[in-house]
Amino acid sequence: MVNYIGVSDIQQLVREIGAADFLARLADTIEDDYRRWDQFEKSARVASHSAQGVIELMPASDGALYGFKYVNGHPKNTAAGLLTVTAFGVLAEVSTGYPLLLSELTVTTALRTAAMSALAARHLARPDSRVMALIGNGAQSEFQALAFHRLTGVRTLRLFDTDPRATAKLVQNLRVLPGLADLQLQVCGSTAEAVQGADIVTTVTADKRQAVVLTPEMIRPGMHLNAVGGDCPGKTELARDILLRPDLRIVVEYEPQTRLEGEIQQLPADHPVTAFADVVRHRASGRERPDQVTLFDSVGFALEDFSALRLLHTLLQAQRNGVRQIDLVPTLDDPKDLFGGTLGRAAAGPTRLRRVA
């Protein structure tokens, strides 16, 4: 039997722990795994692109555990009443190949994306950053707001979305959450207005195109840019001239993947970037001075999903009751007799005696 986490299970786990504390534990787990960077078998995700969106497989292994995520990204789905992103994942034991956990990752991916954003900001943004512009107020926005409030001390959110209904939804959801009484929400009429006075700018838009959400004149010395929405070939959010600023430090998760999918797909292949793993391990600096502009070119990397699955597995192991399981792998009396232990037994049916004349 294999442990299973469905949507109702992740809802219950987060409710018991608290969303902010869950995000903090997830960020710590991700950071721990980035510190073990050299232990991981890494590869860029395998992507199948179409005019409607993308379907991807994202594997990672530390030699003891193997994890993968199936995930899609279809921006037009919401018009049909469907989610833009859905996902599930598996964590397996390398020594036997047996799966340990099958889990929903739609909600968990939203949590890990936000946790990773805030974790990167802890290393790259100015320590006194308290104001964040949140451009794109769709499905990921509440998670980003919660993570930055809990992990970085952001206390003012300046909000903008081309769809006012998305911003209204975000405001309504945040205002009913406990623990956010000190979070000020300021609805803005444009991206340019939202970034005014912001210490951190998070862009998390969904359109699968080379959009220009941020332009050079919007960027001020000392800003930290958290570019989340540009996450596949042909999908960006930043004007190219921003990336060419001489004072800009660009930090990426896994360079071979980010070169294909991130904001830096707009740059030559030899343009310098810094690996987040090197920042975490103090092999490279993040922010070098207060007036420097930093960019976390976030595309989402399989190690982060591995971390999420590892945390979920740990949480389930600590539970004595309420863990659901499914018979994903057969249990056999004789492991060399797959047919007899499954289909043969089913085909035989109840034992019957035949009368002999």
JSON list of C-alpha atoms in Angstrom, two decimals, residues 84-316:
[
{"chain": "A", "resi": 84, "resn": "THR", "atom": "CA", "xyz": [-4.54, 27.08, -15.26]},
{"chain": "A", "resi": 85, "resn": "VAL", "atom": "CA", "xyz": [-2.18, 24.74, -13.39]},
{"chain": "A", "resi": 86, "resn": "THR", "atom": "CA", "xyz": [-2.80, 21.22, -12.07]},
{"chain": "A", "resi": 87, "resn": "ALA", "atom": "CA", "xyz": [-0.23, 18.78, -10.74]},
{"chain": "A", "resi": 88, "resn": "PHE", "atom": "CA", "xyz": [0.45, 15.55, -8.90]},
{"chain": "A", "resi": 89, "resn": "GLY", "atom": "CA", "xyz": [3.66, 13.86, -7.80]},
{"chain": "A", "resi": 90, "resn": "VAL", "atom": "CA", "xyz": [5.34, 10.70, -6.58]},
{"chain": "A", "resi": 91, "resn": "LEU", "atom": "CA", "xyz": [8.10, 10.17, -4.01]},
{"chain": "A", "resi": 92, "resn": "ALA", "atom": "CA", "xyz": [9.88, 6.82, -4.26]},
{"chain": "A", "resi": 93, "resn": "GLU", "atom": "CA", "xyz": [12.61, 4.87, -2.50]},
{"chain": "A", "resi": 94, "resn": "VAL", "atom": "CA", "xyz": [15.69, 4.58, -4.71]},
{"chain": "A", "resi": 95, "resn": "SER", "atom": "CA", "xyz": [16.91, 1.33, -3.15]},
{"chain": "A", "resi": 96, "resn": "THR", "atom": "CA", "xyz": [13.76, -0.61, -4.10]},
{"chain": "A", "resi": 97, "resn": "GLY", "atom": "CA", "xyz": [12.08, 1.65, -6.66]},
{"chain": "A", "resi": 98, "resn": "TYR", "atom": "CA", "xyz": [8.86, 1.37, -4.65]},
{"chain": "A", "resi": 99, "resn": "PRO", "atom": "CA", "xyz": [6.68, 4.48, -4.42]},
{"chain": "A", "resi": 100, "resn": "LEU", "atom": "CA", "xyz": [6.27, 5.82, -0.90]},
{"chain": "A", "resi": 101, "resn": "LEU", "atom": "CA", "xyz": [3.80, 8.62, -1.61]},
{"chain": "A", "resi": 102, "resn": "LEU", "atom": "CA", "xyz": [1.37, 9.67, -4.30]},
{"chain": "A", "resi": 103, "resn": "SER", "atom": "CA", "xyz": [0.25, 13.24, -3.73]},
{"chain": "A", "resi": 104, "resn": "GLU", "atom": "CA", "xyz": [-1.77, 16.04, -5.21]},
{"chain": "A", "resi": 105, "resn": "LEU", "atom": "CA", "xyz": [0.57, 18.89, -6.06]},
{"chain": "A", "resi": 106, "resn": "THR", "atom": "CA", "xyz": [-1.80, 21.53, -7.41]},
{"chain": "A", "resi": 107, "resn": "VAL", "atom": "CA", "xyz": [-2.26, 23.23, -4.04]},
{"chain": "A", "resi": 108, "resn": "THR", "atom": "CA", "xyz": [1.21, 22.17, -2.92]},
{"chain": "A", "resi": 109, "resn": "THR", "atom": "CA", "xyz": [2.86, 23.66, -6.02]},
{"chain": "A", "resi": 110, "resn": "ALA", "atom": "CA", "xyz": [1.24, 27.00, -5.25]},
{"chain": "A", "resi": 111, "resn": "LEU", "atom": "CA", "xyz": [2.60, 26.75, -1.70]},
{"chain": "A", "resi": 112, "resn": "ARG", "atom": "CA", "xyz": [6.12, 25.75, -2.78]},
{"chain": "A", "resi": 113, "resn": "THR", "atom": "CA", "xyz": [6.27, 28.47, -5.47]},
{"chain": "A", "resi": 114, "resn": "ALA", "atom": "CA", "xyz": [5.44, 31.10, -2.87]},
{"chain": "A", "resi": 115, "resn": "ALA", "atom": "CA", "xyz": [7.80, 29.59, -0.31]},
{"chain": "A", "resi": 116, "resn": "MET", "atom": "CA", "xyz": [10.62, 29.63, -2.86]},
{"chain": "A", "resi": 117, "resn": "SER", "atom": "CA", "xyz": [9.89, 33.25, -3.80]},
{"chain": "A", "resi": 118, "resn": "ALA", "atom": "CA", "xyz": [10.05, 34.40, -0.19]},
{"chain": "A", "resi": 119, "resn": "LEU", "atom": "CA", "xyz": [13.11, 32.25, 0.50]},
{"chain": "A", "resi": 120, "resn": "ALA", "atom": "CA", "xyz": [14.97, 33.86, -2.39]},
{"chain": "A", "resi": 121, "resn": "ALA", "atom": "CA", "xyz": [13.90, 37.31, -1.18]},
{"chain": "A", "resi": 122, "resn": "ARG", "atom": "CA", "xyz": [15.32, 36.56, 2.28]},
{"chain": "A", "resi": 123, "resn": "HIS", "atom": "CA", "xyz": [18.71, 36.15, 0.58]},
{"chain": "A", "resi": 124, "resn": "LEU", "atom": "CA", "xyz": [18.41, 38.88, -2.07]},
{"chain": "A", "resi": 125, "resn": "ALA", "atom": "CA", "xyz": [16.10, 41.69, -0.94]},
{"chain": "A", "resi": 126, "resn": "ARG", "atom": "CA", "xyz": [17.15, 44.44, 1.45]},
{"chain": "A", "resi": 127, "resn": "PRO", "atom": "CA", "xyz": [16.49, 43.30, 5.04]},
{"chain": "A", "resi": 128, "resn": "ASP", "atom": "CA", "xyz": [14.30, 46.36, 5.67]},
{"chain": "A", "resi": 129, "resn": "SER", "atom": "CA", "xyz": [11.97, 45.62, 2.71]},
{"chain": "A", "resi": 130, "resn": "ARG", "atom": "CA", "xyz": [8.38, 46.12, 3.86]},
{"chain": "A", "resi": 131, "resn": "VAL", "atom": "CA", "xyz": [6.48, 47.16, 0.72]},
{"chain": "A", "resi": 132, "resn": "MET", "atom": "CA", "xyz": [5.79, 44.77, -2.16]},
{"chain": "A", "resi": 133, "resn": "ALA", "atom": "CA", "xyz": [4.06, 45.39, -5.46]},
{"chain": "A", "resi": 134, "resn": "LEU", "atom": "CA", "xyz": [2.11, 42.30, -6.55]},
{"chain": "A", "resi": 135, "resn": "ILE", "atom": "CA", "xyz": [1.44, 42.42, -10.29]},
{"chain": "A", "resi": 136, "resn": "GLY", "atom": "CA", "xyz": [-0.96, 39.67, -11.31]},
{"chain": "A", "resi": 137, "resn": "ASN", "atom": "CA", "xyz": [-3.61, 38.85, -8.72]},
{"chain": "A", "resi": 138, "resn": "GLY", "atom": "CA", "xyz": [-4.71, 35.43, -9.93]},
{"chain": "A", "resi": 139, "resn": "ALA", "atom": "CA", "xyz": [-4.39, 31.93, -8.48]},
{"chain": "A", "resi": 140, "resn": "GLN", "atom": "CA", "xyz": [-0.85, 32.34, -7.08]},
{"chain": "A", "resi": 141, "resn": "SER", "atom": "CA", "xyz": [-1.27, 35.78, -5.53]},
{"chain": "A", "resi": 142, "resn": "GLU", "atom": "CA", "xyz": [-2.66, 34.86, -2.10]},
{"chain": "A", "resi": 143, "resn": "PHE", "atom": "CA", "xyz": [0.13, 32.34, -1.59]},
{"chain": "A", "resi": 144, "resn": "GLN", "atom": "CA", "xyz": [2.77, 34.94, -2.47]},
{"chain": "A", "resi": 145, "resn": "ALA", "atom": "CA", "xyz": [1.17, 37.44, -0.10]},
{"chain": "A", "resi": 146, "resn": "LEU", "atom": "CA", "xyz": [1.13, 34.96, 2.79]},
{"chain": "A", "resi": 147, "resn": "ALA", "atom": "CA", "xyz": [4.71, 33.82, 2.19]},
{"chain": "A", "resi": 148, "resn": "PHE", "atom": "CA", "xyz": [6.19, 37.32, 1.99]},
{"chain": "A", "resi": 149, "resn": "HIS", "atom": "CA", "xyz": [4.25, 38.47, 5.05]},
{"chain": "A", "resi": 150, "resn": "ARG", "atom": "CA", "xyz": [5.43, 35.48, 7.11]},
{"chain": "A", "resi": 151, "resn": "LEU", "atom": "CA", "xyz": [8.99, 35.05, 5.84]},
{"chain": "A", "resi": 152, "resn": "THR", "atom": "CA", "xyz": [10.23, 38.52, 4.90]},
{"chain": "A", "resi": 153, "resn": "GLY", "atom": "CA", "xyz": [8.21, 40.97, 7.00]},
{"chain": "A", "resi": 154, "resn": "VAL", "atom": "CA", "xyz": [6.33, 42.62, 4.12]},
{"chain": "A", "resi": 155, "resn": "ARG", "atom": "CA", "xyz": [3.55, 44.74, 5.61]},
{"chain": "A", "resi": 156, "resn": "THR", "atom": "CA", "xyz": [2.17, 46.64, 2.61]},
{"chain": "A", "resi": 157, "resn": "LEU", "atom": "CA", "xyz": [0.96, 45.12, -0.66]},
{"chain": "A", "resi": 158, "resn": "ARG", "atom": "CA", "xyz": [0.38, 47.34, -3.68]},
{"chain": "A", "resi": 159, "resn": "LEU", "atom": "CA", "xyz": [-1.91, 45.39, -6.01]},
{"chain": "A", "resi": 160, "resn": "PHE", "atom": "CA", "xyz": [-2.61, 45.49, -9.73]},
{"chain": "A", "resi": 161, "resn": "ASP", "atom": "CA", "xyz": [-4.16, 43.15, -12.27]},
{"chain": "A", "resi": 162, "resn": "THR", "atom": "CA", "xyz": [-5.57, 43.90, -15.71]},
{"chain": "A", "resi": 163, "resn": "ASP", "atom": "CA", "xyz": [-8.72, 42.14, -14.45]},
{"chain": "A", "resi": 164, "resn": "PRO", "atom": "CA", "xyz": [-10.16, 44.13, -11.52]},
{"chain": "A", "resi": 165, "resn": "ARG", "atom": "CA", "xyz": [-12.15, 41.06, -10.46]},
{"chain": "A", "resi": 166, "resn": "ALA", "atom": "CA", "xyz": [-8.90, 39.22, -9.72]},
{"chain": "A", "resi": 167, "resn": "THR", "atom": "CA", "xyz": [-7.74, 42.02, -7.43]},
{"chain": "A", "resi": 168, "resn": "ALA", "atom": "CA", "xyz": [-11.12, 42.11, -5.69]},
{"chain": "A", "resi": 169, "resn": "LYS", "atom": "CA", "xyz": [-10.90, 38.35, -5.15]},
{"chain": "A", "resi": 170, "resn": "LEU", "atom": "CA", "xyz": [-7.40, 38.70, -3.67]},
{"chain": "A", "resi": 171, "resn": "VAL", "atom": "CA", "xyz": [-8.44, 41.50, -1.31]},
{"chain": "A", "resi": 172, "resn": "GLN", "atom": "CA", "xyz": [-11.49, 39.56, -0.14]},
{"chain": "A", "resi": 173, "resn": "ASN", "atom": "CA", "xyz": [-9.48, 36.39, 0.51]},
{"chain": "A", "resi": 174, "resn": "LEU", "atom": "CA", "xyz": [-6.71, 38.16, 2.41]},
{"chain": "A", "resi": 175, "resn": "ARG", "atom": "CA", "xyz": [-9.03, 40.24, 4.57]},
{"chain": "A", "resi": 176, "resn": "VAL", "atom": "CA", "xyz": [-10.73, 37.19, 6.09]},
{"chain": "A", "resi": 177, "resn": "LEU", "atom": "CA", "xyz": [-7.49, 35.36, 6.94]},
{"chain": "A", "resi": 178, "resn": "PRO", "atom": "CA", "xyz": [-6.33, 35.44, 10.57]},
{"chain": "A", "resi": 179, "resn": "GLY", "atom": "CA", "xyz": [-2.91, 36.86, 11.35]},
{"chain": "A", "resi": 180, "resn": "LEU", "atom": "CA", "xyz": [-2.92, 39.50, 8.62]},
{"chain": "A", "resi": 181, "resn": "ALA", "atom": "CA", "xyz": [-4.33, 42.42, 10.59]},
{"chain": "A", "resi": 182, "resn": "ASP", "atom": "CA", "xyz": [-1.08, 44.35, 10.09]},
{"chain": "A", "resi": 183, "resn": "LEU", "atom": "CA", "xyz": [-1.02, 43.82, 6.31]},
{"chain": "A", "resi": 184, "resn": "GLN", "atom": "CA", "xyz": [-2.09, 46.91, 4.38]},
{"chain": "A", "resi": 185, "resn": "LEU", "atom": "CA", "xyz": [-3.66, 46.37, 0.95]},
{"chain": "A", "resi": 186, "resn": "GLN", "atom": "CA", "xyz": [-3.47, 49.17, -1.59]},
{"chain": "A", "resi": 187, "resn": "VAL", "atom": "CA", "xyz": [-5.33, 48.67, -4.89]},
{"chain": "A", "resi": 188, "resn": "CYS", "atom": "CA", "xyz": [-3.61, 50.45, -7.77]},
{"chain": "A", "resi": 189, "resn": "GLY", "atom": "CA", "xyz": [-4.74, 51.44, -11.24]},
{"chain": "A", "resi": 190, "resn": "SER", "atom": "CA", "xyz": [-1.64, 50.37, -13.16]},
{"chain": "A", "resi": 191, "resn": "THR", "atom": "CA", "xyz": [1.65, 48.53, -12.88]},
{"chain": "A", "resi": 192, "resn": "ALA", "atom": "CA", "xyz": [3.51, 51.85, -12.86]},
{"chain": "A", "resi": 193, "resn": "GLU", "atom": "CA", "xyz": [1.44, 53.05, -9.92]},
{"chain": "A", "resi": 194, "resn": "ALA", "atom": "CA", "xyz": [1.82, 49.77, -8.03]},
{"chain": "A", "resi": 195, "resn": "VAL", "atom": "CA", "xyz": [5.64, 49.73, -8.17]},
{"chain": "A", "resi": 196, "resn": "GLN", "atom": "CA", "xyz": [5.98, 53.27, -6.81]},
{"chain": "A", "resi": 197, "resn": "GLY", "atom": "CA", "xyz": [7.70, 53.05, -3.45]},
{"chain": "A", "resi": 198, "resn": "ALA", "atom": "CA", "xyz": [7.96, 49.24, -3.58]},
{"chain": "A", "resi": 199, "resn": "ASP", "atom": "CA", "xyz": [11.00, 47.50, -2.12]},
{"chain": "A", "resi": 200, "resn": "ILE", "atom": "CA", "xyz": [10.05, 44.20, -3.78]},
{"chain": "A", "resi": 201, "resn": "VAL", "atom": "CA", "xyz": [8.18, 43.73, -7.06]},
{"chain": "A", "resi": 202, "resn": "THR", "atom": "CA", "xyz": [6.58, 40.33, -7.72]},
{"chain": "A", "resi": 203, "resn": "THR", "atom": "CA", "xyz": [5.23, 39.65, -11.19]},
{"chain": "A", "resi": 204, "resn": "VAL", "atom": "CA", "xyz": [3.02, 36.58, -11.49]},
{"chain": "A", "resi": 205, "resn": "THR", "atom": "CA", "xyz": [1.02, 36.89, -14.69]},
{"chain": "A", "resi": 206, "resn": "ALA", "atom": "CA", "xyz": [-0.29, 33.94, -16.70]},
{"chain": "A", "resi": 207, "resn": "ASP", "atom": "CA", "xyz": [-0.29, 34.87, -20.40]},
{"chain": "A", "resi": 208, "resn": "LYS", "atom": "CA", "xyz": [1.87, 32.56, -22.51]},
{"chain": "A", "resi": 209, "resn": "ARG", "atom": "CA", "xyz": [3.63, 35.28, -24.48]},
{"chain": "A", "resi": 210, "resn": "GLN", "atom": "CA", "xyz": [6.59, 37.62, -24.34]},
{"chain": "A", "resi": 211, "resn": "ALA", "atom": "CA", "xyz": [4.82, 40.29, -22.34]},
{"chain": "A", "resi": 212, "resn": "VAL", "atom": "CA", "xyz": [6.41, 43.48, -21.02]},
{"chain": "A", "resi": 213, "resn": "VAL", "atom": "CA", "xyz": [4.96, 43.84, -17.54]},
{"chain": "A", "resi": 214, "resn": "LEU", "atom": "CA", "xyz": [7.89, 45.82, -16.13]},
{"chain": "A", "resi": 215, "resn": "THR", "atom": "CA", "xyz": [9.73, 48.52, -18.09]},
{"chain": "A", "resi": 216, "resn": "PRO", "atom": "CA", "xyz": [13.11, 50.11, -17.27]},
{"chain": "A", "resi": 217, "resn": "GLU", "atom": "CA", "xyz": [11.73, 53.39, -15.91]},
{"chain": "A", "resi": 218, "resn": "MET", "atom": "CA", "xyz": [9.78, 51.48, -13.24]},
{"chain": "A", "resi": 219, "resn": "ILE", "atom": "CA", "xyz": [12.93, 50.07, -11.63]},
{"chain": "A", "resi": 220, "resn": "ARG", "atom": "CA", "xyz": [14.50, 51.96, -8.75]},
{"chain": "A", "resi": 221, "resn": "PRO", "atom": "CA", "xyz": [17.87, 51.40, -7.05]},
{"chain": "A", "resi": 222, "resn": "GLY", "atom": "CA", "xyz": [17.67, 48.81, -4.27]},
{"chain": "A", "resi": 223, "resn": "MET", "atom": "CA", "xyz": [14.61, 46.97, -5.64]},
{"chain": "A", "resi": 224, "resn": "HIS", "atom": "CA", "xyz": [14.33, 43.22, -5.57]},
{"chain": "A", "resi": 225, "resn": "LEU", "atom": "CA", "xyz": [12.44, 41.76, -8.54]},
{"chain": "A", "resi": 226, "resn": "ASN", "atom": "CA", "xyz": [10.68, 38.43, -8.12]},
{"chain": "A", "resi": 227, "resn": "ALA", "atom": "CA", "xyz": [9.76, 37.33, -11.66]},
{"chain": "A", "resi": 228, "resn": "VAL", "atom": "CA", "xyz": [7.48, 34.33, -11.32]},
{"chain": "A", "resi": 229, "resn": "GLY", "atom": "CA", "xyz": [5.22, 34.39, -14.39]},
{"chain": "A", "resi": 230, "resn": "GLY", "atom": "CA", "xyz": [7.86, 33.91, -17.11]},
{"chain": "A", "resi": 231, "resn": "ASP", "atom": "CA", "xyz": [8.35, 30.15, -16.88]},
{"chain": "A", "resi": 232, "resn": "CYS", "atom": "CA", "xyz": [8.45, 28.60, -20.35]},
{"chain": "A", "resi": 233, "resn": "PRO", "atom": "CA", "xyz": [9.95, 29.34, -23.78]},
{"chain": "A", "resi": 234, "resn": "GLY", "atom": "CA", "xyz": [8.36, 32.42, -25.32]},
{"chain": "A", "resi": 235, "resn": "LYS", "atom": "CA", "xyz": [6.87, 33.59, -21.99]},
{"chain": "A", "resi": 236, "resn": "THR", "atom": "CA", "xyz": [8.45, 36.58, -20.23]},
{"chain": "A", "resi": 237, "resn": "GLU", "atom": "CA", "xyz": [7.42, 39.58, -18.12]},
{"chain": "A", "resi": 238, "resn": "LEU", "atom": "CA", "xyz": [10.44, 41.92, -18.04]},
{"chain": "A", "resi": 239, "resn": "ALA", "atom": "CA", "xyz": [11.65, 44.29, -20.74]},
{"chain": "A", "resi": 240, "resn": "ARG", "atom": "CA", "xyz": [15.03, 43.14, -22.05]},
{"chain": "A", "resi": 241, "resn": "ASP", "atom": "CA", "xyz": [16.69, 46.44, -21.13]},
{"chain": "A", "resi": 242, "resn": "ILE", "atom": "CA", "xyz": [16.03, 45.71, -17.45]},
{"chain": "A", "resi": 243, "resn": "LEU", "atom": "CA", "xyz": [18.10, 42.54, -17.77]},
{"chain": "A", "resi": 244, "resn": "LEU", "atom": "CA", "xyz": [20.97, 44.55, -19.25]},
{"chain": "A", "resi": 245, "resn": "ARG", "atom": "CA", "xyz": [21.26, 46.95, -16.31]},
{"chain": "A", "resi": 246, "resn": "PRO", "atom": "CA", "xyz": [24.92, 46.98, -15.18]},
{"chain": "A", "resi": 247, "resn": "ASP", "atom": "CA", "xyz": [23.87, 46.98, -11.52]},
{"chain": "A", "resi": 248, "resn": "LEU", "atom": "CA", "xyz": [21.51, 43.98, -11.86]},
{"chain": "A", "resi": 249, "resn": "ARG", "atom": "CA", "xyz": [22.36, 40.68, -10.17]},
{"chain": "A", "resi": 250, "resn": "ILE", "atom": "CA", "xyz": [20.38, 37.81, -11.72]},
{"chain": "A", "resi": 251, "resn": "VAL", "atom": "CA", "xyz": [19.88, 34.71, -9.57]},
{"chain": "A", "resi": 252, "resn": "VAL", "atom": "CA", "xyz": [18.50, 31.46, -11.03]},
{"chain": "A", "resi": 253, "resn": "GLU", "atom": "CA", "xyz": [17.50, 28.03, -9.74]},
{"chain": "A", "resi": 254, "resn": "TYR", "atom": "CA", "xyz": [19.00, 25.71, -12.38]},
{"chain": "A", "resi": 255, "resn": "GLU", "atom": "CA", "xyz": [20.77, 27.58, -15.15]},
{"chain": "A", "resi": 256, "resn": "PRO", "atom": "CA", "xyz": [20.27, 25.09, -18.03]},
{"chain": "A", "resi": 257, "resn": "GLN", "atom": "CA", "xyz": [16.51, 25.24, -17.48]},
{"chain": "A", "resi": 258, "resn": "THR", "atom": "CA", "xyz": [16.29, 28.98, -16.84]},
{"chain": "A", "resi": 259, "resn": "ARG", "atom": "CA", "xyz": [18.22, 29.73, -20.04]},
{"chain": "A", "resi": 260, "resn": "LEU", "atom": "CA", "xyz": [15.35, 28.11, -21.93]},
{"chain": "A", "resi": 261, "resn": "GLU", "atom": "CA", "xyz": [12.37, 29.26, -19.88]},
{"chain": "A", "resi": 262, "resn": "GLY", "atom": "CA", "xyz": [13.18, 32.27, -17.73]},
{"chain": "A", "resi": 263, "resn": "GLU", "atom": "CA", "xyz": [13.57, 35.98, -18.33]},
{"chain": "A", "resi": 264, "resn": "ILE", "atom": "CA", "xyz": [17.18, 35.31, -19.40]},
{"chain": "A", "resi": 265, "resn": "GLN", "atom": "CA", "xyz": [15.96, 33.53, -22.52]},
{"chain": "A", "resi": 266, "resn": "GLN", "atom": "CA", "xyz": [16.09, 37.08, -23.89]},
{"chain": "A", "resi": 267, "resn": "LEU", "atom": "CA", "xyz": [19.88, 37.28, -23.29]},
{"chain": "A", "resi": 268, "resn": "PRO", "atom": "CA", "xyz": [22.97, 35.74, -24.89]},
{"chain": "A", "resi": 269, "resn": "ALA", "atom": "CA", "xyz": [23.91, 32.32, -23.54]},
{"chain": "A", "resi": 270, "resn": "ASP", "atom": "CA", "xyz": [27.07, 33.67, -21.94]},
{"chain": "A", "resi": 271, "resn": "HIS", "atom": "CA", "xyz": [25.39, 36.48, -19.98]},
{"chain": "A", "resi": 272, "resn": "PRO", "atom": "CA", "xyz": [26.46, 36.00, -16.35]},
{"chain": "A", "resi": 273, "resn": "VAL", "atom": "CA", "xyz": [24.00, 34.71, -13.76]},
{"chain": "A", "resi": 274, "resn": "THR", "atom": "CA", "xyz": [24.34, 33.42, -10.20]},
{"chain": "A", "resi": 275, "resn": "ALA", "atom": "CA", "xyz": [23.03, 30.06, -8.97]},
{"chain": "A", "resi": 276, "resn": "PHE", "atom": "CA", "xyz": [20.74, 30.26, -5.94]},
{"chain": "A", "resi": 277, "resn": "ALA", "atom": "CA", "xyz": [22.45, 27.16, -4.53]},
{"chain": "A", "resi": 278, "resn": "ASP", "atom": "CA", "xyz": [25.74, 29.08, -4.49]},
{"chain": "A", "resi": 279, "resn": "VAL", "atom": "CA", "xyz": [24.11, 31.96, -2.62]},
{"chain": "A", "resi": 280, "resn": "VAL", "atom": "CA", "xyz": [22.63, 29.61, -0.02]},
{"chain": "A", "resi": 281, "resn": "ARG", "atom": "CA", "xyz": [26.00, 27.87, 0.43]},
{"chain": "A", "resi": 282, "resn": "HIS", "atom": "CA", "xyz": [27.84, 31.22, 0.65]},
{"chain": "A", "resi": 283, "resn": "ARG", "atom": "CA", "xyz": [29.84, 30.46, -2.47]},
{"chain": "A", "resi": 284, "resn": "ALA", "atom": "CA", "xyz": [28.49, 33.59, -4.16]},
{"chain": "A", "resi": 285, "resn": "SER", "atom": "CA", "xyz": [27.01, 36.80, -2.85]},
{"chain": "A", "resi": 286, "resn": "GLY", "atom": "CA", "xyz": [23.36, 37.70, -3.25]},
{"chain": "A", "resi": 287, "resn": "ARG", "atom": "CA", "xyz": [22.93, 41.40, -2.73]},
{"chain": "A", "resi": 288, "resn": "GLU", "atom": "CA", "xyz": [26.28, 43.20, -2.61]},
{"chain": "A", "resi": 289, "resn": "ARG", "atom": "CA", "xyz": [25.05, 46.65, -1.57]},
{"chain": "A", "resi": 290, "resn": "PRO", "atom": "CA", "xyz": [21.77, 48.35, -0.60]},
{"chain": "A", "resi": 291, "resn": "ASP", "atom": "CA", "xyz": [21.29, 50.20, -3.89]},
{"chain": "A", "resi": 292, "resn": "GLN", "atom": "CA", "xyz": [21.86, 47.15, -6.09]},
{"chain": "A", "resi": 293, "resn": "VAL", "atom": "CA", "xyz": [18.92, 45.75, -8.08]},
{"chain": "A", "resi": 294, "resn": "THR", "atom": "CA", "xyz": [18.43, 42.01, -7.70]},
{"chain": "A", "resi": 295, "resn": "LEU", "atom": "CA", "xyz": [16.32, 39.63, -9.80]},
{"chain": "A", "resi": 296, "resn": "PHE", "atom": "CA", "xyz": [15.16, 36.15, -8.87]},
{"chain": "A", "resi": 297, "resn": "ASP", "atom": "CA", "xyz": [14.40, 34.65, -12.28]},
{"chain": "A", "resi": 298, "resn": "SER", "atom": "CA", "xyz": [11.98, 32.04, -10.98]},
{"chain": "A", "resi": 299, "resn": "VAL", "atom": "CA", "xyz": [10.82, 29.24, -13.27]},
{"chain": "A", "resi": 300, "resn": "GLY", "atom": "CA", "xyz": [10.26, 26.48, -10.70]},
{"chain": "A", "resi": 301, "resn": "PHE", "atom": "CA", "xyz": [12.75, 23.63, -10.39]},
{"chain": "A", "resi": 302, "resn": "ALA", "atom": "CA", "xyz": [12.20, 19.94, -9.64]},
{"chain": "A", "resi": 303, "resn": "LEU", "atom": "CA", "xyz": [14.29, 20.08, -6.46]},
{"chain": "A", "resi": 304, "resn": "GLU", "atom": "CA", "xyz": [11.63, 22.31, -4.91]},
{"chain": "A", "resi": 305, "resn": "ASP", "atom": "CA", "xyz": [8.91, 19.76, -5.68]},
{"chain": "A", "resi": 306, "resn": "PHE", "atom": "CA", "xyz": [11.16, 17.03, -4.27]},
{"chain": "A", "resi": 307, "resn": "SER", "atom": "CA", "xyz": [11.41, 19.13, -1.09]},
{"chain": "A", "resi": 308, "resn": "ALA", "atom": "CA", "xyz": [7.64, 19.50, -0.93]},
{"chain": "A", "resi": 309, "resn": "LEU", "atom": "CA", "xyz": [7.10, 15.77, -1.36]},
{"chain": "A", "resi": 310, "resn": "ARG", "atom": "CA", "xyz": [9.79, 15.05, 1.24]},
{"chain": "A", "resi": 311, "resn": "LEU", "atom": "CA", "xyz": [8.09, 17.36, 3.74]},
{"chain": "A", "resi": 312, "resn": "LEU", "atom": "CA", "xyz": [4.68, 15.78, 3.10]},
{"chain": "A", "resi": 313, "resn": "HIS", "atom": "CA", "xyz": [6.19, 12.31, 3.55]},
{"chain": "A", "resi": 314, "resn": "THR", "atom": "CA", "xyz": [7.74, 13.40, 6.86]},
{"chain": "A", "resi": 315, "resn": "LEU", "atom": "CA", "xyz": [4.46, 14.86, 8.08]},
{"chain": "A", "resi": 316, "resn": "LEU", "atom": "CA", "xyz": [2.58, 11.65, 7.23]}
]
